[in-house]
mmCIF file of C-alpha atoms in Angstrom:
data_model
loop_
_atom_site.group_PDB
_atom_site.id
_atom_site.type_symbol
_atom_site.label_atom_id
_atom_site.label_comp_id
_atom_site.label_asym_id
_atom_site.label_seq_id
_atom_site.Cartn_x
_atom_site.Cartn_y
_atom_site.Cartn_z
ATOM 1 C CA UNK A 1416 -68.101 -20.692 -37.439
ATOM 2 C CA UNK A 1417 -67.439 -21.560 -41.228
ATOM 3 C CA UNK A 1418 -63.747 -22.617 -42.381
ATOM 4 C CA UNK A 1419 -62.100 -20.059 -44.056
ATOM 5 C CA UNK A 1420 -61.969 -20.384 -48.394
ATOM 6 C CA UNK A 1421 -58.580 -19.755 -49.432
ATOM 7 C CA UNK A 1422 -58.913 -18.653 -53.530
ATOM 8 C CA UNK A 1423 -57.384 -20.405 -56.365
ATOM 9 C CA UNK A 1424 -54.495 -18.093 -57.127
ATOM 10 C CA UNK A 1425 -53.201 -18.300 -60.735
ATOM 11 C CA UNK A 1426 -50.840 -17.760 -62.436
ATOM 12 C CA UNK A 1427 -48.453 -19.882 -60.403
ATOM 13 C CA UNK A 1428 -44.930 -19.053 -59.111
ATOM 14 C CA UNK A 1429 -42.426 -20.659 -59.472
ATOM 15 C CA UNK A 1430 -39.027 -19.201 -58.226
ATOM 16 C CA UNK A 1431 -35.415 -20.698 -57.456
ATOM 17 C CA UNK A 1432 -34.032 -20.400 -53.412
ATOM 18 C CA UNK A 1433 -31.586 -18.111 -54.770
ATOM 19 C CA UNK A 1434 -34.053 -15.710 -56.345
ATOM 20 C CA UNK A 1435 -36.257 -15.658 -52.897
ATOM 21 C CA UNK A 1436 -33.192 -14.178 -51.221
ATOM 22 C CA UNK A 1437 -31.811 -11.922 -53.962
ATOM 23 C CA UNK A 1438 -35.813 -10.588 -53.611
ATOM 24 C CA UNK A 1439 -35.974 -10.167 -49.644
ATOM 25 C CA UNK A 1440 -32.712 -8.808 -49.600
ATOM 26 C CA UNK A 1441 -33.671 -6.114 -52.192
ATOM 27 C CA UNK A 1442 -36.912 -5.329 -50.524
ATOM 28 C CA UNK A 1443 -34.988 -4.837 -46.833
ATOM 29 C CA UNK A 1444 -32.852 -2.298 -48.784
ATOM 30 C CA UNK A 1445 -35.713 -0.660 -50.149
ATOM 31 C CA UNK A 1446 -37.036 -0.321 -46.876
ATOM 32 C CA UNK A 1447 -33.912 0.746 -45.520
ATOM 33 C CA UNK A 1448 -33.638 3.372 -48.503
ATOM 34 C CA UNK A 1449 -36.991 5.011 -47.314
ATOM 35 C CA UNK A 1450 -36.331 4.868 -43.839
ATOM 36 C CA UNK A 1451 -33.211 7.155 -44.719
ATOM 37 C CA UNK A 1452 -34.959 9.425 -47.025
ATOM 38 C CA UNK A 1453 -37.379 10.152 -43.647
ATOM 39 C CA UNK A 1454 -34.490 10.608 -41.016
ATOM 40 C CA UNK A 1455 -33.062 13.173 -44.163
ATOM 41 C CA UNK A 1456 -36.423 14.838 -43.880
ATOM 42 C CA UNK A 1457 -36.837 15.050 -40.330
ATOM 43 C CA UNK A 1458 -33.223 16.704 -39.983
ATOM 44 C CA UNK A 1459 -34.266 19.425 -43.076
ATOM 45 C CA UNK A 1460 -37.385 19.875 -41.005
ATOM 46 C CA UNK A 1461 -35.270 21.485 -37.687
ATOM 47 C CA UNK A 1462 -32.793 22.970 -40.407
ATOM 48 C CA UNK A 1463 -35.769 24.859 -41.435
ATOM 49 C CA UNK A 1464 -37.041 25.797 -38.483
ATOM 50 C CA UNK A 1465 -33.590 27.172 -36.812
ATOM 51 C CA UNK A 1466 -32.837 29.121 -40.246
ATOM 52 C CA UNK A 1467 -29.871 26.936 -41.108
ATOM 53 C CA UNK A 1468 -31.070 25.991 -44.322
ATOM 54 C CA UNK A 1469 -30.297 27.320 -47.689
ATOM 55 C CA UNK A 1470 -32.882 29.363 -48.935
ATOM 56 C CA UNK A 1471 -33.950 30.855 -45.530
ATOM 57 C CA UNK A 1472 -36.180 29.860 -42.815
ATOM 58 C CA UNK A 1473 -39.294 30.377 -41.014
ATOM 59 C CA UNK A 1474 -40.540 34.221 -40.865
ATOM 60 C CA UNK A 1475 -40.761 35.277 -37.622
ATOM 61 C CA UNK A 1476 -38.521 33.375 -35.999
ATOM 62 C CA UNK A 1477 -39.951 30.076 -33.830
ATOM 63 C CA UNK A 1478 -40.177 30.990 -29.692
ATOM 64 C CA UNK A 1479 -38.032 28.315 -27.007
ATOM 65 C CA UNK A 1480 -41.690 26.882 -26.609
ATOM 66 C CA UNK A 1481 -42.243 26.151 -31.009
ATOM 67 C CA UNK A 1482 -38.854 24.407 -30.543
ATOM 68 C CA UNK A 1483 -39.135 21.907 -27.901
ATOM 69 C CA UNK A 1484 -42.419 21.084 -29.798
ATOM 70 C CA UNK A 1485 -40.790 20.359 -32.899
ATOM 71 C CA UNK A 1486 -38.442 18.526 -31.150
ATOM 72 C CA UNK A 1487 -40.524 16.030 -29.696
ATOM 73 C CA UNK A 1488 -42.177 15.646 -33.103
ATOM 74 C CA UNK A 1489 -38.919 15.044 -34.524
ATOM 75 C CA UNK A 1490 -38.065 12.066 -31.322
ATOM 76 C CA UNK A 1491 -41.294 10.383 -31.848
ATOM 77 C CA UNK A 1492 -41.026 9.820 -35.800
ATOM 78 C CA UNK A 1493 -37.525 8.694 -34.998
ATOM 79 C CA UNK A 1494 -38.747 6.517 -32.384
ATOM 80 C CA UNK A 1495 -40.855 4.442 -35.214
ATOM 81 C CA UNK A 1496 -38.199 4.306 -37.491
ATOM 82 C CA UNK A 1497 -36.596 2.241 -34.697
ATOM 83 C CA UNK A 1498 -39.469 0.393 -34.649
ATOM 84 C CA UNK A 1499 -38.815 -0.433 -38.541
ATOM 85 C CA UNK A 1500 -35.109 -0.973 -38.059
ATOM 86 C CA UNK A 1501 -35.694 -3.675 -35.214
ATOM 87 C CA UNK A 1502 -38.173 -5.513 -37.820
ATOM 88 C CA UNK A 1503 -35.757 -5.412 -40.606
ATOM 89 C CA UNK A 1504 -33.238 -6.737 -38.632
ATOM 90 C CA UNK A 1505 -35.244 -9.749 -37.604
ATOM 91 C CA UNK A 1506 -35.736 -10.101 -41.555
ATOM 92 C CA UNK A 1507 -32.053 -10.056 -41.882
ATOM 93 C CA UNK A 1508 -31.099 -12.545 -39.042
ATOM 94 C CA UNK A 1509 -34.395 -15.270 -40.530
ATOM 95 C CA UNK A 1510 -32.564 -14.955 -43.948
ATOM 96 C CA UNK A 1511 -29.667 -15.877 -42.670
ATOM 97 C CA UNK A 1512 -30.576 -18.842 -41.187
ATOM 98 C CA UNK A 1513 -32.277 -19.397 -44.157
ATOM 99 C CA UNK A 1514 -29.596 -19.322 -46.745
ATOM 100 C CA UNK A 1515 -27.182 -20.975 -44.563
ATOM 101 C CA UNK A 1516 -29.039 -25.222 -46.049
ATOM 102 C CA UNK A 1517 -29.789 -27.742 -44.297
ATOM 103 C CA UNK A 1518 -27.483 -30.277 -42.796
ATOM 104 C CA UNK A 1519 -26.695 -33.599 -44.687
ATOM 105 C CA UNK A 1520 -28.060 -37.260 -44.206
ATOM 106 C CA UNK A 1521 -25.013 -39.501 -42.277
ATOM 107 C CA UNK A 1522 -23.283 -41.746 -44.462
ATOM 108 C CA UNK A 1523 -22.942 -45.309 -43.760
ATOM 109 C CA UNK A 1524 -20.742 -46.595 -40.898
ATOM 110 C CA UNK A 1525 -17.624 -48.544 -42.562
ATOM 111 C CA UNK A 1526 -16.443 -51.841 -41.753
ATOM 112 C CA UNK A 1527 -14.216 -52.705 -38.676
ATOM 113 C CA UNK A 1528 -10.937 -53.365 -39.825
ATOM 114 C CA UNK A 1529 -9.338 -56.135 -38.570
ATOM 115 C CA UNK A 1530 -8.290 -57.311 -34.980
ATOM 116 C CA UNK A 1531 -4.053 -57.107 -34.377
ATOM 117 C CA UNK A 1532 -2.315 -60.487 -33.334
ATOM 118 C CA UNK A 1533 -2.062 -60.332 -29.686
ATOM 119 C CA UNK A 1534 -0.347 -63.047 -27.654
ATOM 120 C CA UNK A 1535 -1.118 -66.595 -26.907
ATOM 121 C CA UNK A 1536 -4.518 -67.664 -25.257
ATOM 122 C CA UNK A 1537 -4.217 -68.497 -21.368
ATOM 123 C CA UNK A 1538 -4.861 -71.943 -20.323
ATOM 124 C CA UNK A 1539 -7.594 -72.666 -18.121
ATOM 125 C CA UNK A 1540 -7.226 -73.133 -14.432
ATOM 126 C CA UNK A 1541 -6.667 -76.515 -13.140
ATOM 127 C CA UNK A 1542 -9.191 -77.737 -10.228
ATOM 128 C CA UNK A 1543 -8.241 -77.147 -6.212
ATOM 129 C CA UNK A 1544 -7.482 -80.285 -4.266
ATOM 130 C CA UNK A 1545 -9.795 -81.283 -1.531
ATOM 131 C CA UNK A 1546 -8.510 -80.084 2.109
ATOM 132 C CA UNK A 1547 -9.001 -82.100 5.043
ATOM 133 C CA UNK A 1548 -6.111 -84.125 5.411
ATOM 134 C CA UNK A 1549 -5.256 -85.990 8.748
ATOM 135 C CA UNK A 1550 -2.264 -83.733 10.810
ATOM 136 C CA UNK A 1551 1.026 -86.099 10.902
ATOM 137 C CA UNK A 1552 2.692 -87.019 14.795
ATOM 138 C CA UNK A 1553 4.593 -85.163 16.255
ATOM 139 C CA UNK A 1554 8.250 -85.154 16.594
ATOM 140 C CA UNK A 1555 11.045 -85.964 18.773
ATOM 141 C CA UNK A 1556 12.428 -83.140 21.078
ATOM 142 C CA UNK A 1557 15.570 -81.627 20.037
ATOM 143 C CA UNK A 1558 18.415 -81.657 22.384
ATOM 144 C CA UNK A 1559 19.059 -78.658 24.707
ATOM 145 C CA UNK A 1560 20.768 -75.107 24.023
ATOM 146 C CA UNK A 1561 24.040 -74.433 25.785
ATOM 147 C CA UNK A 1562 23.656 -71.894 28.638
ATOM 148 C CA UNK A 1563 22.953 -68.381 28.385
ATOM 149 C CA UNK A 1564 25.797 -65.897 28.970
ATOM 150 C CA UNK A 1565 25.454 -63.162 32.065
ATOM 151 C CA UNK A 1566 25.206 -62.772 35.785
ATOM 152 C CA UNK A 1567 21.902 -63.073 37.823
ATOM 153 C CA UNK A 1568 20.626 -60.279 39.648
ATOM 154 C CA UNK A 1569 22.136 -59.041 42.597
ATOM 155 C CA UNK A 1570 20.107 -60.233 45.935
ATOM 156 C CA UNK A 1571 18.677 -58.146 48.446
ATOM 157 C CA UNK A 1572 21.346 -56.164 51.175
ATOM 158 C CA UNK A 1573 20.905 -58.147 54.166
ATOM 159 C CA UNK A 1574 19.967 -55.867 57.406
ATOM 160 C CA UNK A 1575 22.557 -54.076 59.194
ATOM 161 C CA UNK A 1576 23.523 -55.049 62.531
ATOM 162 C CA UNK A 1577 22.903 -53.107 66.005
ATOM 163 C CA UNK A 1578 25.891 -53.375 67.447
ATOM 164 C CA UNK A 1579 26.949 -51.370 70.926
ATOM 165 C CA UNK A 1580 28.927 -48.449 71.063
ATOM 166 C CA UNK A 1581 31.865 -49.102 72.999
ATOM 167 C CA UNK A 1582 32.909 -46.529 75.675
ATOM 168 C CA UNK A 1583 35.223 -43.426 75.097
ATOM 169 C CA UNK A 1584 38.676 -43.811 75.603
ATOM 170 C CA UNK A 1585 41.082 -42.212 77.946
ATOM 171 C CA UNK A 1586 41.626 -38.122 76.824
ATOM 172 C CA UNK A 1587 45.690 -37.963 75.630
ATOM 173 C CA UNK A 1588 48.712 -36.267 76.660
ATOM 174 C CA UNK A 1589 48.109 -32.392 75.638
ATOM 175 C CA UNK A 1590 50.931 -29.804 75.006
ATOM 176 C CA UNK A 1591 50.936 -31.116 70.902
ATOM 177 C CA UNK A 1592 52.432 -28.249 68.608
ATOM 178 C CA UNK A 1593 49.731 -25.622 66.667
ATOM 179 C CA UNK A 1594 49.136 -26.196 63.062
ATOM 180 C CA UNK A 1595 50.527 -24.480 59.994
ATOM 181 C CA UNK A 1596 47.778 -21.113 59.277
ATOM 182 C CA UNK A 1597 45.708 -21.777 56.353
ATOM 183 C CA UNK A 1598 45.829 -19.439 53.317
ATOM 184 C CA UNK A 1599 44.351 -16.021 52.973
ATOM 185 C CA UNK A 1600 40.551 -15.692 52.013
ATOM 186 C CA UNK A 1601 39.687 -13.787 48.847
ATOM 187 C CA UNK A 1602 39.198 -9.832 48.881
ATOM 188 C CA UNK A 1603 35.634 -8.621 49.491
ATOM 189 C CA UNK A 1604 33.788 -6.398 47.059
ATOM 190 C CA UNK A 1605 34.486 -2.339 47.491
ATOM 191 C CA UNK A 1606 31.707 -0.486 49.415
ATOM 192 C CA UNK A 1607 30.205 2.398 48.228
ATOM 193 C CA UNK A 1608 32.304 5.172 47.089
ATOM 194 C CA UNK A 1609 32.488 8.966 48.369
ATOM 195 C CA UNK A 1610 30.397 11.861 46.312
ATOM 196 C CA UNK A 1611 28.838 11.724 42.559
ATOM 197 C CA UNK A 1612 31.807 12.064 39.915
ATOM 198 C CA UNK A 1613 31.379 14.950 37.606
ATOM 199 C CA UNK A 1614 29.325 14.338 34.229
ATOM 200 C CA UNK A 1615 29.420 15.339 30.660
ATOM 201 C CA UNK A 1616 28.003 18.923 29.912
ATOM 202 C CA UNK A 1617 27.945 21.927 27.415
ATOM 203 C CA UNK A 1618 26.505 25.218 27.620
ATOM 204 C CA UNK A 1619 26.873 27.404 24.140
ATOM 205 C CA UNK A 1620 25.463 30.885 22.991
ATOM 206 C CA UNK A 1621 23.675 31.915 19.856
ATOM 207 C CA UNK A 1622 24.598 34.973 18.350
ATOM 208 C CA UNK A 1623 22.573 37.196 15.946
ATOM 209 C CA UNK A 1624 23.002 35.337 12.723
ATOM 210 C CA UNK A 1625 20.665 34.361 9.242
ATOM 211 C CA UNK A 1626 20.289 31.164 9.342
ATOM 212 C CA UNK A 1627 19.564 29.292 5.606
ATOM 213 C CA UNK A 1628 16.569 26.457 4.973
ATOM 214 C CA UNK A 1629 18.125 23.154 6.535
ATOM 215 C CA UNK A 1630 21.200 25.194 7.505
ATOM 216 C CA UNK A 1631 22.586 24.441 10.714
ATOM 217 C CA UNK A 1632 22.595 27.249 13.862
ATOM 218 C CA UNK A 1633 25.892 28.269 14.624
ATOM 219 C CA UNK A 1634 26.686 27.847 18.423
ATOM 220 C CA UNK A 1635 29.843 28.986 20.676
ATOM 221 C CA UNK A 1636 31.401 29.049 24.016
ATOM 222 C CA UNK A 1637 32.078 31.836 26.545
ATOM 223 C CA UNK A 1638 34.754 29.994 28.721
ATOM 224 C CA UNK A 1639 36.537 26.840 28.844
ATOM 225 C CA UNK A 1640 34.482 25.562 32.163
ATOM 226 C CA UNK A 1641 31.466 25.923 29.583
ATOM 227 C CA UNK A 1642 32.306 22.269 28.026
ATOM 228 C CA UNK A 1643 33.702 19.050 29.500
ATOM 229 C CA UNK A 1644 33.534 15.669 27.827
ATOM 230 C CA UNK A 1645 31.736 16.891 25.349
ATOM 231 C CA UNK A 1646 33.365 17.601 21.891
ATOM 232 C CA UNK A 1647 32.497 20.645 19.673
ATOM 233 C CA UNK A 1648 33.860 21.320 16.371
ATOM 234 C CA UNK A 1649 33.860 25.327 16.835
ATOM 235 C CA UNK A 1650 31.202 26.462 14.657
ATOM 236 C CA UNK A 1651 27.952 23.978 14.604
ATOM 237 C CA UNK A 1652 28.207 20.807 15.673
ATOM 238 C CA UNK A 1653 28.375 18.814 19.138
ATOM 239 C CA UNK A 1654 29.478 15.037 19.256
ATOM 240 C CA UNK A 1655 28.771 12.636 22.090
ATOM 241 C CA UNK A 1656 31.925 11.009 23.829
ATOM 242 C CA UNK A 1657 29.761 9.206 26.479
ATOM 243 C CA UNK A 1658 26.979 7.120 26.308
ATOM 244 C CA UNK A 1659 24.035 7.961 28.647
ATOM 245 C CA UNK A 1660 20.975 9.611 29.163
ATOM 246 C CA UNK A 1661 21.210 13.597 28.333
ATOM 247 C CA UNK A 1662 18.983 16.486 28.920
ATOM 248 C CA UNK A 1663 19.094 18.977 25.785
ATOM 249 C CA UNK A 1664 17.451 22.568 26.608
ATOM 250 C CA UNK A 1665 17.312 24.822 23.117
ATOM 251 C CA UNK A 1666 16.035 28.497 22.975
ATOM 252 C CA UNK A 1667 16.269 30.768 19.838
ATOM 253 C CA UNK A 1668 14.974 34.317 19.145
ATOM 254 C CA UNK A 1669 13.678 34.994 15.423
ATOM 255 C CA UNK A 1670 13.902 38.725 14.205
ATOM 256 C CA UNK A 1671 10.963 41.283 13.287
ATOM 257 C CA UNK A 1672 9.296 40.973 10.187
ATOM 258 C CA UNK A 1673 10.084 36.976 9.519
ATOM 259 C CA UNK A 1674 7.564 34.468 7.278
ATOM 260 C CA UNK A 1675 5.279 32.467 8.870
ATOM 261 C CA UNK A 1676 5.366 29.870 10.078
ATOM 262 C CA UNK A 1677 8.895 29.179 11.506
ATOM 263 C CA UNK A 1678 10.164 25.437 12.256
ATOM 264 C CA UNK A 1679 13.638 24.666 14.273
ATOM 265 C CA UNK A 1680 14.557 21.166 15.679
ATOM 266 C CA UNK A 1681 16.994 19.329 16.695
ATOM 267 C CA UNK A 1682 19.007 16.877 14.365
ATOM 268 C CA UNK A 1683 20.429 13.476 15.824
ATOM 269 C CA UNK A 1684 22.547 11.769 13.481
ATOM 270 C CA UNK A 1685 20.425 13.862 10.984
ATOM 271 C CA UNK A 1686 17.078 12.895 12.348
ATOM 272 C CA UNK A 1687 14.657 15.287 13.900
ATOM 273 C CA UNK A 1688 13.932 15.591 17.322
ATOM 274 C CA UNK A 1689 12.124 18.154 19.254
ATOM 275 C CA UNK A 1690 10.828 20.576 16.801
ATOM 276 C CA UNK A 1691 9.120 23.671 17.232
ATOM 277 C CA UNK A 1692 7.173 26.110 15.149
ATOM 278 C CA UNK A 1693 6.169 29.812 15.524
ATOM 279 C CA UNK A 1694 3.515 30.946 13.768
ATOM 280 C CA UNK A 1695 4.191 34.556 14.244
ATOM 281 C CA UNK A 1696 6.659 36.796 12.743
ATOM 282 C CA UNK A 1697 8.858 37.234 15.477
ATOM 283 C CA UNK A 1698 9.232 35.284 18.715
ATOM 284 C CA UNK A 1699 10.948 32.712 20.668
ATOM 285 C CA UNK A 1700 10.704 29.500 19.859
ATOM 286 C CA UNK A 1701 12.175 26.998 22.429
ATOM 287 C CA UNK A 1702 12.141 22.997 23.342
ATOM 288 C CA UNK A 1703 13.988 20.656 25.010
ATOM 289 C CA UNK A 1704 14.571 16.546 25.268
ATOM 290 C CA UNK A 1705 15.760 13.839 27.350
ATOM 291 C CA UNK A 1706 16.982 10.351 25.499
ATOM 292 C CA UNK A 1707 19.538 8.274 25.659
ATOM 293 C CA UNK A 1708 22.897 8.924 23.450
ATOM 294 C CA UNK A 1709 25.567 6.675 22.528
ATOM 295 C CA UNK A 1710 28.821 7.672 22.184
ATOM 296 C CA UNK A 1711 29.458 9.026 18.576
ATOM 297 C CA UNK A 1712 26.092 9.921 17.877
ATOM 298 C CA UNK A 1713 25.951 13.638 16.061
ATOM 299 C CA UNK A 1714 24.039 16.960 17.818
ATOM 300 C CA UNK A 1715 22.855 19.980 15.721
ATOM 301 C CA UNK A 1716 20.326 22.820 15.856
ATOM 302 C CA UNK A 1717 18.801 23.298 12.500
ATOM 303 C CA UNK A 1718 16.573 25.690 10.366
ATOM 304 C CA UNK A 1719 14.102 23.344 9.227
ATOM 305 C CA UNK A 1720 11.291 26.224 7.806
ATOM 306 C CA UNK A 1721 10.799 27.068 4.339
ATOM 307 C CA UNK A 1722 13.606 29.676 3.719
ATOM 308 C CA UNK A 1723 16.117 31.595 5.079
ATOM 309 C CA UNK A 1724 15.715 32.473 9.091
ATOM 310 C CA UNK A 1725 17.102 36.073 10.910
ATOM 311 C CA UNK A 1726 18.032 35.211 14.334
ATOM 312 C CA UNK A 1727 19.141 38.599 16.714
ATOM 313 C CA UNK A 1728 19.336 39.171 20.292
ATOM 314 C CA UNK A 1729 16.602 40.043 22.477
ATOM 315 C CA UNK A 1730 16.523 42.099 25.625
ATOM 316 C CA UNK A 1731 19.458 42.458 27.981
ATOM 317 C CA UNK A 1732 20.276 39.243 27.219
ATOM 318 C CA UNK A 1733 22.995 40.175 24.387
ATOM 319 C CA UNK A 1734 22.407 36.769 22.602
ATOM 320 C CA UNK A 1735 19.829 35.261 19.946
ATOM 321 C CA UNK A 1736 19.514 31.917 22.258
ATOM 322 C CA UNK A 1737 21.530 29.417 23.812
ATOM 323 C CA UNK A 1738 21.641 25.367 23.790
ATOM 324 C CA UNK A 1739 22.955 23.375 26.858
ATOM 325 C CA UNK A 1740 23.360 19.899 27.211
ATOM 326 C CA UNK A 1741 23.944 17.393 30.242
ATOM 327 C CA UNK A 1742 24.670 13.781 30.833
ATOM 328 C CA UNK A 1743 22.052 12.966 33.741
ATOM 329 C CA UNK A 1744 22.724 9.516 33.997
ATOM 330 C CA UNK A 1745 24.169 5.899 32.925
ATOM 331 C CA UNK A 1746 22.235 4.033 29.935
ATOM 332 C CA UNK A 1747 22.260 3.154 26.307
ATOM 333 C CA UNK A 1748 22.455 0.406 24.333
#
């Protein structure tokens, strides 16, 4: 295969690094210029074909199927004008680098400056003497210490001896007087006692009453034998005087026609315990507990549904509910 012939091209050339950019720099904006005027045409093209344009549109109307068409014409011509835009942008990023110049030669290393004064210059060492040397007589002893201070140890116990028991003497005279009587021994512990003492208690009744959201259930008594140790401010709320372990029993009887659902518990030093919930519109809702109390702690029966509560009696029973409460046992903390 021949080499190729490359023509003599003349006129020559010649242009300055400065005009070489200033010319691919106008040609990438030419480029750029066209590129635009073709995305402007592509955009008039769908214009025309929807009917947005001035002047009207296509007569009859395009179908759903004419559209996608000219739609996918429209992505692919876009698609090569990406093409064009990645090349131009290479063209950019060479010119660049380009007109950014080379890097300049090193200039020559300048001379060392000169060396401080430092201190004086160390002397050399001097030679090590030859070893070997004869070892000299020894010397006269020197005269004794004075004695140590302290006892020896003790020596061994000698052995014990095995003497004879002598015989028992003669029994003496009796008739001697009785001793004085020693003193009185301490008192023993108590037994057992008699029967169980009587613990704390309460019983109360719950009349027909409305009872608010987080409002507390009134209670009451019948007769005084109802309560013992037990103290009750009258209206709502029952304080421990004991501590122990307590059984709490708790009934109440909503009225017809109430929301659903319907949540009472009771409140310990304003904690919950033993909640209940009825999800019907009237009922009885009931629960009890047993738990140890400490003396001072706070009892109360409370409303704790989403509004106000109707409570009413139900059957022969002439009350809404009833709470009692009994101290079982010892305990606490």
């Amino acid at each position: 295969m021949s080499q190729a012939n490359i023509p003599n091209i003349t006129p020559s050339i010649s242009l300055t690094r400065e005009e070489v950019v200033n010319l691919i720099l106008s040609s990438i904006a030419m480029q750029e210029l066209g590129l635009s005027h073709i995305i402007n045409a592509e955009a008039e093209k769908i214009q025309y074909a929807l009917g947005t344009l001035e002047g009207g549109g296509v007569t009859p109307a395009p179908t759903l199927e004419q559209i996608i068409a000219l739609n996918c014409n429209v992505k692919e011509m876009l698609g090569e004008v990406m093409k064009t835009e990645i090349i131009l942008q290479s063209k950019m990023d060479s010119l660049k680098a380009f007109n950014k110049g080379g890097t300049g030669t090193v200039g020559p290393t300048g001379p060392t400056g000169p060396t401080g004064g430092g201190g004086g210059v160390t002397g050399s060492t001097g030679p090590t003497g030859s070893g070997g040397g004869a070892t000299g007589a020894t010397g006269p002893a020197g005269p004794t210490g004075p004695t140590g201070s302290g006892s020896g140890p003790t020596g061994a116990t000698g052995a014990t001896g095995a003497g004879v028991t002598g015989p028992t003497g003669p029994t003496g005279p009796g008739g001697g007087a009785t001793g004085v009587t020693g003193p009185a021994g301490p008192t023993g512990p108590t037994g057992p006692g008699g029967g169980p003492s009587l613990q704390n208690y309460g019983n109360f009744v719950i009349d027909t009453q409305c009872v608010p959201t987080y409002g507390n259930v009134h209670l009451k008594t019948i007769l005084p034998q109802d309560l013992s140790g037990i103290n009750f401010n009258g209206v709502d709320t029952i304080t421990i005087t004991r501590t122990g372990l307590y059984y709490i029993d708790w009934v109440v009887t909503l009225a017809a026609c109430q929301p659903i659902p319907s949540l009472f518990a009771l409140l310990i030093n304003n904690i919950p315990h033993s909640g209940t919930a009825l999800h019907e519109r009237s009922g009885v809702i009931t629960s009890s507990r047993i738990g140890i109390l400490n003396a001072g702690d706070v009892v109360r029966l409370v409303n704790l549904s989403n509004g106000q509560r109707g409570l009413e009696s139900a059957f022969a029973a002439n009350t809404a509910g009833h709470l009692s409460i009994v101290r079982i046992a010892d305990g606490g903390v």
